[in-house]
Amino acid sequence: MNYGMIPQTVIDEVLRRFDIADTVGRYVHLSKNGKYLKGLCPFHSEKTPSFTVTPEKQIFHCYGCGKGGNVIKFVMEMEGESFPEAVKRLAEEAGIPVNWAPIRDDEASPRQKERQTLHEAHAYAAKLYHYLLRNTEAGKPAMDYLRSRGFTDKLIEEFGLGYAPARWDTLVQGLHKQGFEAAEMERGGLLSRKQEGDGFVDRFRDRVMFPIRDGEGKVAAFAGRLLSDGQPKYLNSPESPLFSKSRTLYRLHEARASIRRSRQVVVFEGYVDCIKAWAAGVTNGVASMGTALTAEHAALLRRFAEEAIVCYDGDDAGQAAARKSIPLLEGAGFRVRVSVLPGRMDPDEYISANGGEAFVREMIDGAVSAVKFQLIYLRKSHILLEEDGKIRYLREAVRLVARRDSPTERELLLKELAQEFGVSLDTLKQEVLEVRKQEKLGDTGDIPGGSWNNVWNEKRSSSKLPPLTPAYIQAERQLLSWMMQDTETAELVQSRLGDGFYVEDHAALAAYLYAYYAQGHEPDIGRFAAYLQDDRLERTASAIALMEIPFGEREFEDCLRTVGRMSLTREIDRNREEMQRAERAGDHMRAAQILTEIIALEKKRKEW
């Protein structure tokens, strides 16, 4: 396998040094369950643990989303890194010398080459914009603007802020001098095609520039705030090979360590709010750059945190966006709280008016629970001075409370409502009971759909039993499980079956196992997973490795017979199709030859 010049000895040493239970335990709370460890999967939303770690085999597998592999694969998934990057991260942590050669240009794929070129171009653009802001007369208005917004020199440097001049070709010329192709820079989002005639122009003009970094910490896009009059006031880079708005969060790379330590993330709407909060001490803050929070954003953040605090603008639009973000975050498994900013302020304005300490104390530490925020938001649509308004509000509030999982939380919320409106607590409890019966919530269980949790309702589980796995597929999986544990078993299967597996992925795994043992490797599921270097095959291998049927000669022969017969059945079917084609074409001699082959195969199938 080609790992980009990483010596196999380094990969083996990384796998030896890092126990999968310890490494996974940094990200996931694991509980002992026999010889397994179980926890909530960090890669998808779930209420019942289906994520399994097997220390004995040094692998992980999630029965919910199917992800699985060894410790290197886990780090790749958690950190969004490639195989070489994950090995490098672990090797450096363990003090293993990182001295292998990087992938040469002639080894890189066209996609890798394009990404590398675009990263280099974005790095150049970021340096150019920063220089123009700090060192030119053209950048002075932008610097004055930033100073008026409370940006210090330290913040400007730390966040790499810059300025794109009002000219049409500042970056066009700079990129050209650096040898970058204009058409490729347009695909990367740095330039735009002229609306009339040929050629290209700068995409960002007369804007304060905010570099956006990807998971590796490299500049992958920009956000620009217009200084002059015009629209749009805020402009982000378009979708590109480096940048996807629905999967990218401003400052996540820099905030990741703080988020992990606190197991908490603060979500802002814009980059200015995020920067000013950072200066106030909120180092676990990220921003969706003015775009709506997505399910992909929520799933990405859930890898690092358990609690999310939504800190959006205090105006109607900001509070409506906060309301919409709650089901997304709760659907990803977050415990959600919301900051309620007074007087329609945004976070930046609150910090400027009240200071950083007050912001952290009142808006972050003092953020209210998701259901409290929902109740506050609900009040705005009812006139509580009127009797009808109170009744309608209480009915909708009861529905919100009824959808909470925790009986204790429901009890406390109902007590507050009863006390505030002078209603009997028992009456409210009865209404909650009715709602839970109507919506089939039960006493415990997952959060249902409804207006606040429609993420949970997208794929309701069916009451039907899962379809039975065909016997030949089960037999193939069982053979592969035994093959992973024993070299001689793999050699026996190779001599008897070869590549005669029906399922394509099973045939591929068998071929890899034959090659793996031929190279002198001993059975080691974690090492074999690293050998595969294919996401789908690693998932399949990790699932098969967890099978626990003891080896027996009779069971082994039964599996061989089942798979062998299925392989012959498939070959017979293919020959019959070919015979029919020959008959339709009038080639009766060829049809007769194929019939002879079919008779021989059927005889062989009976002998299995």
C-alpha positions as a printed Julia matrix, in Angstrom:
608×3 Matrix{Float64}:
   0.0     0.0     0.0
   1.16    3.56   -0.7
   0.94    5.78    2.36
   2.78    8.73    0.86
   6.27    7.53    1.88
   5.31    6.77    5.5
   7.42    3.78    6.6
   5.34    0.76    7.63
   7.41    0.62   10.83
   6.04    4.06   11.83
   2.45    2.97   11.22
   3.03   -0.2    13.23
   4.63    1.76   16.08
   1.72    4.25   16.18
  -0.75    1.36   16.4
   1.35   -0.22   19.15
   1.71    2.96   21.22
  -1.9     4.14   21.14
  -4.51    2.03   22.88
  -7.83    2.6    21.13
  -9.81    2.76   24.37
  -7.59    5.55   25.74
  -7.65    7.52   22.49
 -11.4     7.23   21.93
 -11.96    8.0    25.62
 -10.59   11.52   25.07
 -13.58   12.28   22.85
 -16.31    9.85   23.94
 -17.55    8.84   27.39
 -17.23    5.04   27.37
 -18.84    2.55   29.74
 -17.73   -1.04   30.22
 -20.08   -3.63   28.76
 -18.5    -7.07   29.16
 -15.33   -7.14   27.11
 -16.56   -4.17   25.07
 -16.75   -0.44   25.78
 -19.87    1.41   24.65
 -20.82    5.07   24.24
 -22.78    7.56   22.17
 -21.39    7.76   18.65
 -19.5    11.03   18.01
 -20.22   10.79   14.27
 -24.02   10.82   14.28
 -26.9    11.71   16.58
 -28.22    8.94   18.82
 -29.88    8.52   22.2
 -29.02    4.84   22.78
 -25.32    3.92   22.63
 -24.45    1.9    19.53
 -20.78    2.92   19.36
 -18.55    0.01   20.4
 -14.83   -0.14   21.17
 -13.13   -3.56   21.37
  -9.79   -3.23   23.22
  -8.95   -6.87   22.53
  -9.02   -6.25   18.77
  -8.06   -2.55   18.9
 -10.98   -1.47   16.71
 -14.13    0.65   16.97
 -17.44    0.18   15.21
 -20.79    1.98   15.28
 -23.82   -0.17   14.59
 -25.83    2.99   13.89
 -23.85    4.79   11.18
 -21.46    1.98   10.23
 -18.2     3.84   10.8
 -15.36    1.68   12.04
 -11.65    0.96   11.94
  -8.52    1.25   14.08
  -7.14    4.11   16.18
  -5.71    5.92   13.13
  -9.07    5.79   11.38
 -10.8     7.16   14.48
  -8.45   10.16   14.6
  -8.96   10.72   10.87
 -12.74   10.84   11.35
 -12.65   13.01   14.48
 -10.14   15.54   13.17
 -11.2    15.51    9.51
  -7.67   14.54    8.48
  -6.15   12.35    5.79
  -4.34    9.12    6.68
  -0.83   10.71    6.55
  -2.02   13.68    8.63
  -3.5    11.44   11.31
  -0.36    9.27   11.46
   1.78   12.41   11.7
  -0.39   13.81   14.52
  -0.16   10.58   16.55
   3.54   10.04   15.81
   4.42   13.55   17.0
   2.35   13.06   20.15
   4.18    9.8    20.9
   7.6    11.27   20.16
   8.12    9.05   17.11
  10.45   10.75   14.6
   8.48   12.25   11.72
  11.08   12.16    9.0
   9.39   10.5     6.05
   9.25   12.24    2.71
   6.06   14.04    1.72
   4.09   12.96   -1.35
   5.95   14.12   -4.46
   4.18   16.18   -7.09
   4.27   13.26   -9.53
   2.51   11.07   -6.93
  -0.31   13.53   -6.16
  -3.7    13.13   -7.82
  -5.12   15.97   -9.98
  -7.5    16.83   -7.12
  -4.62   16.99   -4.62
  -2.61   19.2    -6.98
  -5.56   21.56   -7.46
  -6.17   21.84   -3.71
  -2.47   22.5    -3.08
  -2.4    25.24   -5.72
  -5.54   26.88   -4.33
  -4.21   26.74   -0.77
  -1.02   28.46   -1.93
  -3.04   31.11   -3.78
  -5.27   31.78   -0.76
  -2.22   32.06    1.5
  -0.73   34.61   -0.91
  -4.03   36.57   -1.08
  -4.28   36.66    2.73
  -0.73   38.07    3.01
  -1.41   40.62    0.28
  -4.67   41.84    1.83
  -3.03   42.07    5.27
  -0.09   44.06    3.88
  -2.42   46.46    2.06
  -4.38   47.09    5.27
  -1.35   47.74    7.46
   1.09   49.45    5.1
  -0.69   51.45    2.39
  -2.6    54.69    2.08
  -5.43   52.79    0.35
  -5.87   50.69    3.48
  -6.16   53.62    5.88
 -10.01   53.94    5.7
 -10.29   50.23    6.44
  -7.91   50.58    9.39
  -9.92   53.55   10.69
 -13.11   51.51   10.4
 -11.61   48.61   12.36
 -10.33   50.94   15.06
 -13.82   52.47   15.36
 -15.19   48.94   15.92
 -12.72   48.35   18.76
 -10.18   46.19   16.91
  -6.7    46.49   18.41
  -3.44   45.87   16.54
  -3.17   42.57   18.4
  -6.59   41.42   17.18
  -5.86   42.53   13.62
  -2.63   40.52   13.63
  -4.01   37.48   15.41
  -6.97   37.18   13.05
  -4.98   38.09    9.92
  -7.42   40.83    8.88
  -6.8    42.61    5.59
  -8.18   44.98    2.99
  -9.13   44.42   -0.66
  -8.77   47.74   -2.53
 -11.56   49.24   -4.64
  -9.58   48.49   -7.84
 -10.69   45.73  -10.21
  -7.36   44.01  -10.74
  -5.19   44.23   -7.61
  -5.34   40.49   -6.88
  -5.54   39.58  -10.59
  -2.13   41.13  -11.18
  -0.63   39.76   -7.97
  -1.72   36.2    -8.72
  -0.5    36.51  -12.3
   2.96   37.58  -11.13
   3.04   34.58   -8.8
   2.35   32.25  -11.72
  -1.22   31.27  -10.86
  -3.69   30.56  -13.69
  -6.63   32.98  -13.64
  -9.26   30.39  -14.64
  -8.19   28.13  -11.78
  -8.3    31.08   -9.36
 -11.87   31.76  -10.5
 -12.81   28.15   -9.7
 -11.22   28.66   -6.29
 -13.37   31.74   -5.58
 -10.65   34.41   -5.59
 -11.51   35.96   -8.97
 -14.69   36.49  -11.03
 -15.15   36.44  -14.79
 -15.86   39.78  -16.45
 -19.53   40.26  -17.25
 -18.6    41.66  -20.64
 -15.65   40.52  -22.7
 -12.88   38.14  -21.74
 -10.75   38.18  -18.63
 -11.13   38.23  -14.88
 -11.57   40.75  -12.05
 -11.02   40.64   -8.29
 -14.01   39.05   -6.54
 -13.5    41.18   -3.41
 -13.19   44.96   -3.8
 -13.23   47.74   -1.17
 -13.8    45.26    1.62
 -12.31   44.51    5.02
 -11.14   40.9     4.63
 -11.5    38.07    7.12
  -9.55   34.9     6.21
 -11.44   31.63    6.8
  -9.33   28.58    7.64
 -10.14   24.92    7.1
  -9.6    21.95    9.42
  -5.86   21.99    8.7
  -5.54   25.66    9.61
  -4.95   26.71    6.0
  -6.74   29.7     4.44
  -9.51   28.21    2.27
 -11.87   31.19    1.76
 -12.57   34.81    2.7
 -15.39   36.9     4.09
 -15.47   40.58    3.16
 -17.31   43.55    4.71
 -18.01   46.38    2.24
 -16.73   49.81    3.33
 -18.56   51.94    0.74
 -22.27   52.08    0.04
 -23.63   49.17   -1.96
 -24.7    45.56   -1.79
 -24.07   42.99   -0.61
 -22.73   44.42    2.62
 -21.15   41.07    3.55
 -19.73   38.74    0.92
 -18.31   35.23    1.4
 -16.26   33.13   -0.99
 -18.4    30.88   -3.19
 -18.44   27.09   -2.96
 -15.09   25.78   -4.2
 -12.83   22.72   -4.01
 -11.59   24.15   -0.67
 -14.74   25.68    0.79
 -18.29   24.56    1.61
 -20.47   26.96    3.61
 -22.65   24.16    4.99
 -19.63   22.35    6.44
 -17.3    25.2     7.41
 -17.4    27.24   10.62
 -15.34   30.38   11.17
 -12.52   29.87   13.75
 -13.29   26.2    14.41
  -9.7    25.21   13.8
  -8.41   27.72   16.34
 -11.22   27.08   18.87
 -11.14   23.29   18.7
  -8.79   22.73   21.65
 -10.79   25.07   23.91
 -14.07   23.47   22.82
 -12.73   20.02   23.65
 -11.46   21.08   27.07
 -14.75   22.7    28.08
 -16.98   20.28   26.1
 -18.89   23.45   25.2
 -19.15   25.54   22.03
 -20.61   29.03   21.6
 -22.18   29.63   18.19
 -22.29   33.18   16.76
 -23.87   34.5    13.56
 -20.98   36.57   12.28
 -17.21   36.78   12.32
 -17.06   40.21   14.01
 -19.11   38.91   16.95
 -16.86   35.87   17.15
 -13.68   37.98   17.18
 -14.93   40.45   19.79
 -16.12   37.57   22.02
 -12.72   35.91   21.56
 -11.08   39.08   22.84
 -13.48   38.97   25.82
 -12.26   35.48   26.69
 -14.74   33.29   24.81
 -12.11   31.13   23.12
 -14.58   28.33   22.38
 -16.63   30.42   19.94
 -17.29   29.77   16.24
 -19.47   31.49   13.65
 -21.58   30.39   10.73
 -20.61   33.59    8.9
 -24.1    34.99    8.6
 -25.46   31.86    6.9
 -28.01   29.56    8.54
 -26.68   26.84   10.79
 -26.89   23.45    9.06
 -27.21   19.84   10.22
 -23.66   19.33    8.9
 -22.42   22.18   11.13
 -24.16   20.63   14.14
 -22.75   17.15   13.46
 -19.26   18.6    13.03
 -19.42   20.47   16.34
 -20.86   17.45   18.16
 -17.52   15.69   17.66
 -15.94   18.08   20.13
 -18.65   19.3    22.52
 -21.7    18.23   24.49
 -23.25   21.66   25.12
 -23.97   24.4    22.59
 -24.73   28.01   23.5
 -26.46   29.94   20.72
 -25.47   33.62   20.88
 -27.24   35.34   17.99
 -28.34   38.95   17.56
 -31.09   40.21   19.85
 -33.28   41.52   17.01
 -36.23   39.59   15.56
 -34.19   38.03   12.75
 -31.47   36.88   15.14
 -33.9    35.38   17.62
 -35.81   33.63   14.82
 -32.52   32.13   13.6
 -31.71   31.02   17.15
 -35.13   29.34   17.37
 -34.47   27.45   14.12
 -31.05   26.3    15.3
 -32.41   24.53   18.41
 -33.84   21.41   16.69
 -30.69   21.07   14.58
 -28.43   21.15   17.62
 -30.68   18.98   19.77
 -31.0    16.57   16.85
 -27.2    16.24   16.86
 -27.3    15.34   20.56
 -26.39   18.7    22.1
 -27.63   20.12   25.38
 -28.64   23.59   24.14
 -28.75   26.98   25.86
 -29.47   30.37   24.31
 -28.17   33.86   25.09
 -30.95   36.46   25.32
 -29.4    39.81   24.39
 -31.31   42.91   25.57
 -32.48   45.84   23.49
 -32.0    44.15   20.09
 -28.25   44.3    20.6
 -25.77   42.03   18.83
 -22.86   40.45   20.8
 -20.38   43.03   19.5
 -22.57   45.93   20.67
 -23.15   44.32   24.06
 -19.41   43.86   24.63
 -18.68   47.45   23.57
 -21.38   48.8    25.9
 -20.91   46.54   28.94
 -17.43   45.04   28.69
 -16.12   41.52   28.2
 -16.58   40.34   31.79
 -20.27   41.27   31.82
 -20.74   39.54   28.47
 -19.24   36.27   29.71
 -21.14   36.44   33.01
 -24.55   37.47   31.68
 -24.71   36.19   28.11
 -22.58   33.03   28.23
 -22.76   31.75   31.79
 -26.27   33.19   32.1
 -27.65   31.68   28.89
 -31.08   30.08   29.39
 -32.12   26.54   28.53
 -33.53   25.84   25.07
 -37.07   25.36   26.37
 -36.87   28.56   28.45
 -35.85   30.45   25.32
 -38.68   28.84   23.37
 -41.15   29.98   26.04
 -39.7    33.51   25.97
 -39.97   33.56   22.16
 -43.51   32.19   22.31
 -44.64   35.07   24.53
 -44.0    37.54   21.72
 -46.85   36.09   19.65
 -49.5    36.35   22.4
 -51.12   39.26   24.23
 -50.85   38.07   27.81
 -52.96   40.93   29.18
 -56.01   39.3    27.59
 -57.59   36.1    28.9
 -57.67   34.46   25.45
 -54.0    35.3    24.94
 -53.06   33.69   28.24
 -54.99   30.51   27.41
 -53.47   30.19   23.94
 -49.99   30.82   25.34
 -50.42   28.23   28.1
 -51.65   25.6    25.64
 -48.65   26.09   23.34
 -46.28   26.28   26.34
 -47.64   22.99   27.68
 -46.96   21.35   24.32
 -43.35   22.56   24.43
 -42.89   21.3    27.97
 -44.53   17.94   27.13
 -41.86   17.27   24.52
 -39.0    17.43   27.03
 -37.42   14.09   27.86
 -36.75   14.67   31.55
 -39.71   14.31   33.96
 -37.83   16.51   36.44
 -37.42   19.27   33.86
 -41.11   19.04   32.93
 -42.09   19.26   36.62
 -39.98   22.38   37.26
 -41.23   24.16   34.13
 -44.85   23.4    34.93
 -44.41   24.71   38.47
 -43.11   28.02   37.07
 -46.04   28.29   34.66
 -48.58   27.4    37.35
 -47.12   29.97   39.74
 -46.94   32.73   37.14
 -50.47   32.32   35.77
 -52.24   31.08   38.92
 -53.18   27.76   37.34
 -53.37   24.43   39.16
 -50.19   22.38   38.74
 -52.3    19.22   38.52
 -54.27   20.7    35.63
 -51.09   21.46   33.69
 -49.74   17.98   34.43
 -52.94   16.46   33.08
 -52.62   18.49   29.87
 -48.99   17.38   29.49
 -50.11   13.76   29.9
 -52.72   14.23   27.18
 -50.18   15.78   24.79
 -47.7    12.96   25.39
 -50.46   10.42   24.69
 -51.53   12.23   21.51
 -47.97   12.48   20.22
 -47.14    8.95   21.45
 -44.19   10.16   23.49
 -44.53    7.71   26.37
 -42.8     8.15   29.69
 -39.3     7.85   28.26
 -37.75    7.7    24.84
 -36.34    9.87   22.12
 -37.45   13.44   21.52
 -40.26   13.35   18.92
 -40.77   15.42   15.84
 -43.09   18.38   16.27
 -42.28   21.98   15.41
 -39.22   22.12   17.64
 -37.68   18.74   16.9
 -38.41   17.91   13.28
 -34.87   16.55   12.89
 -35.92   13.57   15.02
 -38.92   12.91   12.82
 -37.17   12.66    9.48
 -36.58    8.92    9.67
 -38.97    7.25   12.06
 -38.05    3.65   12.66
 -40.4     1.1    11.14
 -42.16   -1.49   13.25
 -41.35   -4.13   10.67
 -38.65   -6.65   11.46
 -35.36   -6.15    9.55
 -34.98   -8.39    6.5
 -33.09  -11.63    7.1
 -29.54  -11.75    5.77
 -29.19  -14.38    3.02
 -27.3   -17.48    4.19
 -24.49  -17.08    1.66
 -23.77  -13.48    2.79
 -23.69  -14.56    6.42
 -21.39  -17.45    5.48
 -19.01  -15.09    3.64
 -18.86  -12.76    6.65
 -18.2   -15.66    9.0
 -15.35  -16.96    6.82
 -13.79  -13.5     6.7
 -14.06  -13.2    10.49
 -12.17  -16.46   10.97
  -9.66  -15.48    8.27
  -8.83  -12.24   10.12
  -8.02  -14.27   13.22
  -5.97  -17.09   11.71
  -3.46  -17.33    8.85
  -4.03  -21.04    8.17
  -7.78  -20.52    7.86
  -7.16  -17.78    5.28
  -4.85  -20.1     3.33
  -7.49  -22.84    3.35
 -10.16  -20.45    2.06
  -7.78  -19.21   -0.62
  -7.12  -22.77   -1.85
 -10.79  -23.8    -1.75
 -12.61  -20.61   -2.79
 -10.07  -18.1    -4.07
 -12.0   -15.0    -5.16
 -15.33  -16.87   -5.24
 -17.12  -14.51   -2.85
 -20.47  -13.23   -4.08
 -20.42   -9.8    -2.35
 -17.93   -7.47   -4.03
 -16.6    -5.98   -0.79
 -16.17   -9.46    0.7
 -14.15  -10.55   -2.34
 -11.99   -7.43   -1.99
 -11.38   -8.1     1.74
 -10.45  -11.71    0.99
  -7.95  -10.55   -1.66
  -6.42   -8.06    0.77
  -6.16  -10.76    3.45
  -4.39  -13.13    1.05
  -1.88  -10.38    0.19
  -1.53   -9.3     3.82
  -0.55  -12.79    4.99
   1.63  -13.4     1.92
   3.77  -10.46    3.05
   4.47  -12.27    6.32
   2.13  -10.3     8.61
   0.62  -11.95   11.66
  -3.15  -11.74   12.37
  -3.82   -8.26   13.76
  -7.16   -6.65   12.94
  -6.0    -3.12   13.78
  -2.96   -3.43   11.54
  -5.0    -5.04    8.76
  -7.46   -2.1     8.89
  -4.53    0.28    8.37
  -3.4    -1.89    5.46
  -6.74   -1.44    3.66
  -6.75    2.37    3.27
 -10.31    2.29    1.95
 -13.12    3.81    3.99
 -15.86    1.42    2.92
 -13.71   -1.7     3.33
 -12.51   -0.54    6.76
 -16.13   -0.17    7.9
 -17.0    -3.61    6.59
 -13.91   -5.19    8.15
 -14.56   -3.63   11.56
 -18.17   -4.87   11.55
 -17.12   -8.4    10.55
 -14.32   -8.45   13.14
 -16.89   -8.08   15.92
 -18.58  -11.38   15.02
 -18.11  -13.86   17.85
 -19.02  -17.32   16.45
 -16.36  -19.84   17.63
 -14.44  -21.67   14.91
 -15.43  -25.28   14.29
 -14.46  -27.67   11.48
 -18.09  -28.55   10.71
 -19.2   -24.88   10.73
 -16.21  -23.99    8.55
 -17.09  -26.65    5.96
 -20.74  -25.56    5.99
 -19.73  -21.96    5.23
 -17.38  -23.05    2.44
 -20.13  -25.18    0.93
 -22.71  -22.37    1.1
 -20.39  -19.8    -0.49
 -19.04  -22.27   -3.05
 -22.5   -23.26   -4.18
 -23.56  -19.62   -4.46
 -20.47  -18.83   -6.51
 -21.28  -21.67   -8.9
 -24.95  -20.62   -9.07
 -23.87  -17.14  -10.13
 -21.57  -18.57  -12.79
 -24.35  -20.88  -14.06
 -26.75  -17.91  -14.31
 -24.2   -15.9   -16.28
 -23.68  -18.83  -18.68
 -27.42  -19.24  -19.18
 -27.72  -15.58  -20.14
 -24.83  -15.96  -22.59
 -26.43  -19.13  -24.04
 -29.71  -17.27  -24.63
 -27.85  -14.47  -26.41
 -26.09  -17.03  -28.62
 -29.42  -18.72  -29.46
 -31.03  -15.37  -30.35
 -28.05  -14.61  -32.6
 -28.46  -18.0   -34.33
 -25.06  -19.25  -33.09
 -26.25  -22.76  -32.17
 -22.72  -24.17  -32.0
 -21.75  -21.64  -29.32
 -25.01  -22.26  -27.45
 -24.3   -26.0   -27.36
 -20.78  -25.4   -25.98
 -22.15  -23.18  -23.2
 -24.8   -25.8   -22.36
 -22.04  -28.35  -21.87
 -20.27  -25.94  -19.47
 -23.53  -25.38  -17.56
 -24.07  -29.15  -17.12
 -20.5   -29.47  -15.77
 -21.02  -26.61  -13.34
 -24.31  -28.02  -12.1
 -22.63  -31.36  -11.45
 -19.86  -29.59   -9.53
 -22.45  -27.67   -7.5
 -24.11  -30.93   -6.43
 -20.74  -32.26   -5.26
 -20.16  -29.37   -2.85
